[in-house]
mmCIF file of C-alpha atoms in Angstrom:
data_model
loop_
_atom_site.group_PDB
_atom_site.id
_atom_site.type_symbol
_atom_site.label_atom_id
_atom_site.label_comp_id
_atom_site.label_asym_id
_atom_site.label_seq_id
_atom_site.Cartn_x
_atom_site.Cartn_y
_atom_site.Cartn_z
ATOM 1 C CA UNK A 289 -18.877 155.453 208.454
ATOM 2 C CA UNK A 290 -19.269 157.114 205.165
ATOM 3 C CA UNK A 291 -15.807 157.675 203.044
ATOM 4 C CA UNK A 292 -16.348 161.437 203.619
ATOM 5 C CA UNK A 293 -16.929 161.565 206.872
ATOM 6 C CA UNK A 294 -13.528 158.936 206.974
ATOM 7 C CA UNK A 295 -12.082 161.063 205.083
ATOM 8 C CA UNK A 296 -12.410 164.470 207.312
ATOM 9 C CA UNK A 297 -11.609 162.224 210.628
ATOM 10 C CA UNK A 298 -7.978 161.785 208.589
ATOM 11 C CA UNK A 299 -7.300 165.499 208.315
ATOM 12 C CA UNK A 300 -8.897 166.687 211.204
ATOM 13 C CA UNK A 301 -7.962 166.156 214.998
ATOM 14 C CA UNK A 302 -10.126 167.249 217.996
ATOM 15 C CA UNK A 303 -8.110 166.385 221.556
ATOM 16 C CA UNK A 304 -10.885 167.430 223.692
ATOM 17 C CA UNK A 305 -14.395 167.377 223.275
ATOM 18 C CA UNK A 306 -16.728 169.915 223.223
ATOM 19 C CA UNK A 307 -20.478 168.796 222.949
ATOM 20 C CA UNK A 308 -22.386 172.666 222.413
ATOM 21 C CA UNK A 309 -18.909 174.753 220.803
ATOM 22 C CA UNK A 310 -19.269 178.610 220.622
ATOM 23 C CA UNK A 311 -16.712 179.078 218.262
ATOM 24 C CA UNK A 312 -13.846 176.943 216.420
ATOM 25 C CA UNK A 313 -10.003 177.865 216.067
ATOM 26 C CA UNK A 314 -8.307 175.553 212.806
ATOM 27 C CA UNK A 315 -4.922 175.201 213.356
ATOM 28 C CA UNK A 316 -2.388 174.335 210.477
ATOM 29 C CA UNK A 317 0.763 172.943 211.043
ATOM 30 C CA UNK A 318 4.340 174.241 210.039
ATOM 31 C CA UNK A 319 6.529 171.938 207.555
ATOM 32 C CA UNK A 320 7.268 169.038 208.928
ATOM 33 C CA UNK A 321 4.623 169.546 211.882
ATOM 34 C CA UNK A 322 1.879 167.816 212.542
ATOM 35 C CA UNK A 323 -1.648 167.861 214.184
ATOM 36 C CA UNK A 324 -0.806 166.740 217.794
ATOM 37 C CA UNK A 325 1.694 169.980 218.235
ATOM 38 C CA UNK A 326 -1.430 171.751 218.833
ATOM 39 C CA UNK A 327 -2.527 169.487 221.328
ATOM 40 C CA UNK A 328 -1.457 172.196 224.449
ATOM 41 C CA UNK A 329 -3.731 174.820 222.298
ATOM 42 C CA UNK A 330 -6.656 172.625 222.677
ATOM 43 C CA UNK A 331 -6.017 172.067 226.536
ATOM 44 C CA UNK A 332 -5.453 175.941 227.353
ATOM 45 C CA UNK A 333 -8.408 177.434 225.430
ATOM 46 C CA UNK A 334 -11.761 178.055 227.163
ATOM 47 C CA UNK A 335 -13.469 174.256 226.713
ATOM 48 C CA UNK A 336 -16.782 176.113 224.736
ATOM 49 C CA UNK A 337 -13.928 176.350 221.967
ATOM 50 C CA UNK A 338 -13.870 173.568 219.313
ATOM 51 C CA UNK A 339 -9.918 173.355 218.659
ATOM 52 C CA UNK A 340 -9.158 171.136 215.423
ATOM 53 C CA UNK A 341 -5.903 170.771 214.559
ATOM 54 C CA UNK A 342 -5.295 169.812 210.998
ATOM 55 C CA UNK A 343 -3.050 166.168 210.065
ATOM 56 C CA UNK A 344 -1.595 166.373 206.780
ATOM 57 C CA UNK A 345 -0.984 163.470 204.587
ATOM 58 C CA UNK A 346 2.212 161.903 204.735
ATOM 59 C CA UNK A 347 2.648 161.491 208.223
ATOM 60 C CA UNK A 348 2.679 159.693 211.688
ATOM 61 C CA UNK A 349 -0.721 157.691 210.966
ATOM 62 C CA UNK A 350 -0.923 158.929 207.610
ATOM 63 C CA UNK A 351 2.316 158.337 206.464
ATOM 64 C CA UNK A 352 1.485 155.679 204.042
ATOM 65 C CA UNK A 353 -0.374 158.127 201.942
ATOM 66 C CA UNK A 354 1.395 160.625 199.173
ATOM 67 C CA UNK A 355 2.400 164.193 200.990
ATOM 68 C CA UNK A 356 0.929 167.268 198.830
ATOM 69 C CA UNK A 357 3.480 169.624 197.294
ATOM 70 C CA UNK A 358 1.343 172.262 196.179
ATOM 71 C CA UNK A 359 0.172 174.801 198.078
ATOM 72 C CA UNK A 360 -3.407 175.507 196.425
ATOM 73 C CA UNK A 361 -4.083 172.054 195.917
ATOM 74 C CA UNK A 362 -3.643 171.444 200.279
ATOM 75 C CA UNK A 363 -5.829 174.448 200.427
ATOM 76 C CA UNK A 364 -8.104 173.195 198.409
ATOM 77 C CA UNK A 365 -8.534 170.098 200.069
ATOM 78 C CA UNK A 366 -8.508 172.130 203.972
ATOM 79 C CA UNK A 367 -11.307 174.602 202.403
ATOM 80 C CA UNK A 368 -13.270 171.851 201.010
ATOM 81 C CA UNK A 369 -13.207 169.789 204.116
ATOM 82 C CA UNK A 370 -13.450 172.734 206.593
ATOM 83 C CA UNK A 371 -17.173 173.769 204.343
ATOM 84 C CA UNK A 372 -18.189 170.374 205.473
ATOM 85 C CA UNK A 373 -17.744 170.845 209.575
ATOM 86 C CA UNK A 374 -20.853 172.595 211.474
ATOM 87 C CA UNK A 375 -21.159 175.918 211.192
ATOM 88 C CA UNK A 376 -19.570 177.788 213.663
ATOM 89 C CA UNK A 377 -17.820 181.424 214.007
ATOM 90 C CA UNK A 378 -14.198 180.384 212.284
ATOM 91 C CA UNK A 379 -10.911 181.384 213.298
ATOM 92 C CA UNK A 380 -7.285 179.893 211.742
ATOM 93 C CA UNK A 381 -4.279 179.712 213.058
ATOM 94 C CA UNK A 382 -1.636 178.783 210.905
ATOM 95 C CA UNK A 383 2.479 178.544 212.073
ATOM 96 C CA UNK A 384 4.974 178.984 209.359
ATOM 97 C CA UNK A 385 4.249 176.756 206.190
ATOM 98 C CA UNK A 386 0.472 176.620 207.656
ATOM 99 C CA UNK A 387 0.597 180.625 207.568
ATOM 100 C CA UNK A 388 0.650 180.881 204.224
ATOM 101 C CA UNK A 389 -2.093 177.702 203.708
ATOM 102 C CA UNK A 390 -4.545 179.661 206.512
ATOM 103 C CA UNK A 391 -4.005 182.776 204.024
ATOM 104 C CA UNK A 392 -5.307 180.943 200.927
ATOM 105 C CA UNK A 393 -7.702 178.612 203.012
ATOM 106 C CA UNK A 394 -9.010 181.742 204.298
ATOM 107 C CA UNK A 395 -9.195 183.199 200.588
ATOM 108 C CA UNK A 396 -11.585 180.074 199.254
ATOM 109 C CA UNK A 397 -13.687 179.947 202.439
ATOM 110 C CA UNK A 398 -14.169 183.593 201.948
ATOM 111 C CA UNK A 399 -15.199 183.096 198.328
ATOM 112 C CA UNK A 400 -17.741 180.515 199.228
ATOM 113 C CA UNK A 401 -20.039 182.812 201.195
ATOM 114 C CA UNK A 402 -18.266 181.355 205.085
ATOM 115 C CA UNK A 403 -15.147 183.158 205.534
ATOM 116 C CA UNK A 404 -13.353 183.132 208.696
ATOM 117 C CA UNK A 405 -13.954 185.876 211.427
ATOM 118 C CA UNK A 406 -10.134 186.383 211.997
ATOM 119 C CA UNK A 407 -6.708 184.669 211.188
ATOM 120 C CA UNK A 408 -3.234 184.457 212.886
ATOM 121 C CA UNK A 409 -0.271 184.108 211.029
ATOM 122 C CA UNK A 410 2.611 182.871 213.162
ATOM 123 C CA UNK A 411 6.229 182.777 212.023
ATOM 124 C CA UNK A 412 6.044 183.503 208.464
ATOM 125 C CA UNK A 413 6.673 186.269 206.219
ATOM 126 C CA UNK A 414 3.775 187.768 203.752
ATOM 127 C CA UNK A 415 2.488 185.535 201.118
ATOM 128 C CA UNK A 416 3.899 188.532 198.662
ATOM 129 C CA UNK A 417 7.695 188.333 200.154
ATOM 130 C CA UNK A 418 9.796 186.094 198.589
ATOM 131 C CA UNK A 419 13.079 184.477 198.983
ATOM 132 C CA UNK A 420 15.324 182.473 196.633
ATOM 133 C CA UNK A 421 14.977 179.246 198.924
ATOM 134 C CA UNK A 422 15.555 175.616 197.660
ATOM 135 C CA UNK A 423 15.302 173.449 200.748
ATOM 136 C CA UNK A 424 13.630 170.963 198.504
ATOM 137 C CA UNK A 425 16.476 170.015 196.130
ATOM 138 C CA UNK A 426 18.640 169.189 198.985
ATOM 139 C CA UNK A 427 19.989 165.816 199.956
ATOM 140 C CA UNK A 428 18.247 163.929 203.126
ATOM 141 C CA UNK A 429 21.330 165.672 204.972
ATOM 142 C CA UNK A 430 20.619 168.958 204.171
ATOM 143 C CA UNK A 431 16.894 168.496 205.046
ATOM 144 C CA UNK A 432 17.938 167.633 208.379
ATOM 145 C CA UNK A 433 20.811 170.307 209.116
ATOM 146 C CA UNK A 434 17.804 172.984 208.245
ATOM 147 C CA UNK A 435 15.683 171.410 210.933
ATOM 148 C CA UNK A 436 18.505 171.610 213.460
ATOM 149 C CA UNK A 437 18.848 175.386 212.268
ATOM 150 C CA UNK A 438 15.533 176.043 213.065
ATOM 151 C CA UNK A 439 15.213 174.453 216.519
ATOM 152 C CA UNK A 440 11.926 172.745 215.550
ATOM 153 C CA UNK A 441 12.644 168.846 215.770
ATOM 154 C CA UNK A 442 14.196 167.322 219.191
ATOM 155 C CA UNK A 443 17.713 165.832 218.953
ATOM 156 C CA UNK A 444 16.369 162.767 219.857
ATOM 157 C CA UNK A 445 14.012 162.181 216.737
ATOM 158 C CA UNK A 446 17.213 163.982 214.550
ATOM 159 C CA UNK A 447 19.666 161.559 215.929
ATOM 160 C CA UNK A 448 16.884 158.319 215.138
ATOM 161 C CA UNK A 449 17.711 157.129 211.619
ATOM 162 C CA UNK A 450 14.628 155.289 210.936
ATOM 163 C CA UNK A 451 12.115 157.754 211.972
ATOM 164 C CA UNK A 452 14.085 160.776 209.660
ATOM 165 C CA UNK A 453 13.765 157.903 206.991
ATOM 166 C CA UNK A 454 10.031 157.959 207.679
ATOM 167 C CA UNK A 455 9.579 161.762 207.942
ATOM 168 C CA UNK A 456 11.950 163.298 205.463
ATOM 169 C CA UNK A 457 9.573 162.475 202.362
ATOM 170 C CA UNK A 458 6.934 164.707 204.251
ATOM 171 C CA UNK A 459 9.680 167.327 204.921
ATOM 172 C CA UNK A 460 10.685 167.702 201.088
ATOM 173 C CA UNK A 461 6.841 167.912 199.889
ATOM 174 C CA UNK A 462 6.607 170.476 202.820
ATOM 175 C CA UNK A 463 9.179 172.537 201.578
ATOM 176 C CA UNK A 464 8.480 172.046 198.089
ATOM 177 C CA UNK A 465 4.891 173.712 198.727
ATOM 178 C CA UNK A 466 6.170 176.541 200.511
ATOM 179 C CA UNK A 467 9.208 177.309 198.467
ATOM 180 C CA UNK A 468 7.439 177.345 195.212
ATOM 181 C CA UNK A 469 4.251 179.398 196.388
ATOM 182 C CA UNK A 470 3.747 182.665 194.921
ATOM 183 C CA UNK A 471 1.108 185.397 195.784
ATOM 184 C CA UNK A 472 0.564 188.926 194.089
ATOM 185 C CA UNK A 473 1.075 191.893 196.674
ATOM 186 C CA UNK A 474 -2.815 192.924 196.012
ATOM 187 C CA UNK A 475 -4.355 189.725 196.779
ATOM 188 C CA UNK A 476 -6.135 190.265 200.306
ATOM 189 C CA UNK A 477 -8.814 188.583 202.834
ATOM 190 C CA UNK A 478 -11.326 190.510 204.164
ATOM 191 C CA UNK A 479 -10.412 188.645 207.228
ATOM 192 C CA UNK A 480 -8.813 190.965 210.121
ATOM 193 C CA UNK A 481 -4.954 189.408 210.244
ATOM 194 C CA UNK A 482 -2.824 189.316 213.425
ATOM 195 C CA UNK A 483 0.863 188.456 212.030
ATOM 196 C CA UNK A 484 2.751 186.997 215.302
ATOM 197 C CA UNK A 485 6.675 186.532 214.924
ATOM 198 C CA UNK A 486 10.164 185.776 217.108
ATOM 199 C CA UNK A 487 12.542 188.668 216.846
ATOM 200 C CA UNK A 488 14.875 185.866 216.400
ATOM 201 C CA UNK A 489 13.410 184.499 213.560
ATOM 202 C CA UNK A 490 15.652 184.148 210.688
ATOM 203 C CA UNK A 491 13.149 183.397 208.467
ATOM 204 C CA UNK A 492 11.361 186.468 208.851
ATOM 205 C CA UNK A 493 12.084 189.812 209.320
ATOM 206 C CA UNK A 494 10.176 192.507 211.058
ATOM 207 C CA UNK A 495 9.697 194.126 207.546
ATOM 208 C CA UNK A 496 8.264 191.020 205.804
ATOM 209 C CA UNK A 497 6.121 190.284 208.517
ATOM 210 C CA UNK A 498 4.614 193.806 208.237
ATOM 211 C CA UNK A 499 3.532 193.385 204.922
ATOM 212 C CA UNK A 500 1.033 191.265 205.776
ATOM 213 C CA UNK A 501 -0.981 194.009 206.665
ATOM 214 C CA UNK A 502 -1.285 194.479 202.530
ATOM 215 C CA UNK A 503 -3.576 191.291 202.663
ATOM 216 C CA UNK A 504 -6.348 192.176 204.167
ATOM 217 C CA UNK A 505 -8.857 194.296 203.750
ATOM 218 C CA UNK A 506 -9.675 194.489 207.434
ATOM 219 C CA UNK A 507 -7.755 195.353 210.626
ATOM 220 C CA UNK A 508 -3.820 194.102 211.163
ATOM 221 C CA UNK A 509 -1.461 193.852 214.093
ATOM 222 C CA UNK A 510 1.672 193.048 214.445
ATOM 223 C CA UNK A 511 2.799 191.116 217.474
ATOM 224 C CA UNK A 512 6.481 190.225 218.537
ATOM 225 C CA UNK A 513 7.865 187.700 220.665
ATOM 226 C CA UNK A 514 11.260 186.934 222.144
ATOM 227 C CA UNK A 515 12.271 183.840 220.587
ATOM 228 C CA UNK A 516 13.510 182.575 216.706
ATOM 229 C CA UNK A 517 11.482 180.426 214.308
ATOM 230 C CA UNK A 518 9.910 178.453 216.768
ATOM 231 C CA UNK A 519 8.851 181.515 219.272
ATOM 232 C CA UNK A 520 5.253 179.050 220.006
ATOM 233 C CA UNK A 521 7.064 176.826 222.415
ATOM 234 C CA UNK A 522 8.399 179.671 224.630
ATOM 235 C CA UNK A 523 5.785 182.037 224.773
ATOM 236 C CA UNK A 524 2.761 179.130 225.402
ATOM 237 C CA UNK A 525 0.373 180.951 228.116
ATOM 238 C CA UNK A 526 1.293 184.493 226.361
ATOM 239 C CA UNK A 527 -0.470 183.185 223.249
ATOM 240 C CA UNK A 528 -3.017 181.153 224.909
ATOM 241 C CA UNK A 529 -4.099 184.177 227.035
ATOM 242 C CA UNK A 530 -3.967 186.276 223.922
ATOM 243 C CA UNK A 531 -6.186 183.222 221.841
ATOM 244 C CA UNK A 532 -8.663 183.217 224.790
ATOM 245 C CA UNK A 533 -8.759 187.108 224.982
ATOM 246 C CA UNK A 534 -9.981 186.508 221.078
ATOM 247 C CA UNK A 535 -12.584 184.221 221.846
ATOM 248 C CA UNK A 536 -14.058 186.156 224.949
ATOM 249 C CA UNK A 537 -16.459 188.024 223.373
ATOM 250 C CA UNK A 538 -18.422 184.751 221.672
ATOM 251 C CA UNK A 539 -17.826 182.510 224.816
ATOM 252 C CA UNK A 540 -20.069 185.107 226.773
ATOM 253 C CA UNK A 541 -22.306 185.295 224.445
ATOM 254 C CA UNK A 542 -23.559 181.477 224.936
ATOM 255 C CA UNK A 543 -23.441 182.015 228.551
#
């Protein structure tokens, strides 16, 4: 096996197999997250549908390699892996942290001539919102009282010393990319954008999530779930259904 091919088996993570794909769906993780929280996606969406989910360094099996704290360099390294898969009509999905990195994955696909045909943006304000947030330059403890916050990490891996040990350098290089991320309010995709969010979700209002509609150049919708940061794990089928409903059209094309 050559080192690049190696190299994209690392980042990216099929769970089912799909031997003639009409289409592929890239999912990107949220802080902390990794590529097997996708795993339901992949088993819920029509099997002609090549669903990668993406591993970032720094954890489970790669978690003897550095994490990446900058945003442009991870979507560099996404973009330039992603050029290297088949072609194949290209859709992201990107949760919190991996909303903003499908944004500016998106925006060096598209500049390369093979942009995607649409991306989702789940739980996460626009890229030109900001807040004053410095989860970064807290102590281990703090890391971990924001994840109970957010309801995204079970009590049982919270409560287990040794793997928050393991995680938490992960965790800080997460938040480090996301909290020191900037984007201009007039950058755009040409990308159509659907912007999904809880309207529990106290990390993003209604108001920010509406302004992702200044980043594309193409068509935007808004889409609002009952549920806080982590809305995904309640409303499943709802956003399966609506992911399949998406893919519809190229699925009966190939039949």
């Amino acid at each position: 096996m050559s080192q690049t091919s190696s190299d994209d088996a690392a980042w990216l993570r099929r769970y089912r197999p799909v031997p003639d794909p009409a289409a592929r769906l890239v999912c990107l993780p949220y802080a902390g997250g990794s590529a097997p929280y996708f795993r339901p996606v992949a088993m819920a969406l029509d099997p002609s549908v090549d669903v990668v989910a993406v591993q970032y360094p720094g954890r489970q099996d790669r978690r003897q390699e550095t994490p990446i704290s900058d945003m442009n360099e991870l979507a560099d390294r996404v973009a330039e892996i992603l050029e290297r898969q088949p072609a194949l009509p290209l859709t992201l999905f990107g949760h919190s942290m991996g909303a903003v990195l499908s944004f500016e994955v998106a925006r060096r696909l598209e500049a390369n001539g093979h942009g995607p045909v649409h991306v989702f943006v789940s739980g996460r304000r626009a890229p030109s919102t900001h807040r004053d947030e410095t989860i970064h330059l807290r102590d281990d403890q703090g890391i971990i009282d924001e994840l109970r916050a957010t309801d995204g990490t079970a009590a049982a891996i919270l409560n287990d010393d040794e793997m928050m040990r393991a995680a938490l350098p992960a965790l800080r290089a997460d938040y480090l990319a996301t909290e020191s991320y900037r984007c201009a309010p007039g950058v755009a995709i040409e990308a159509p954008i659907t912007a999904l969010t809880g309207d529990r979700d106290p990390k993003t209002s209604l108001d920010e999530c509406r302004a992702w509609a200044g980043h594309t150049l193409g068509a935007f919708e808004l889409q609002v779930y009952p549920g806080g940061h982590f809305f995904l794990a309640d409303n499943g089928p709802e956003i399966n259904g609506m992911l399949n409903r998406h893919f519809a059209g190229r699925v009966r094309e190939r039949v």
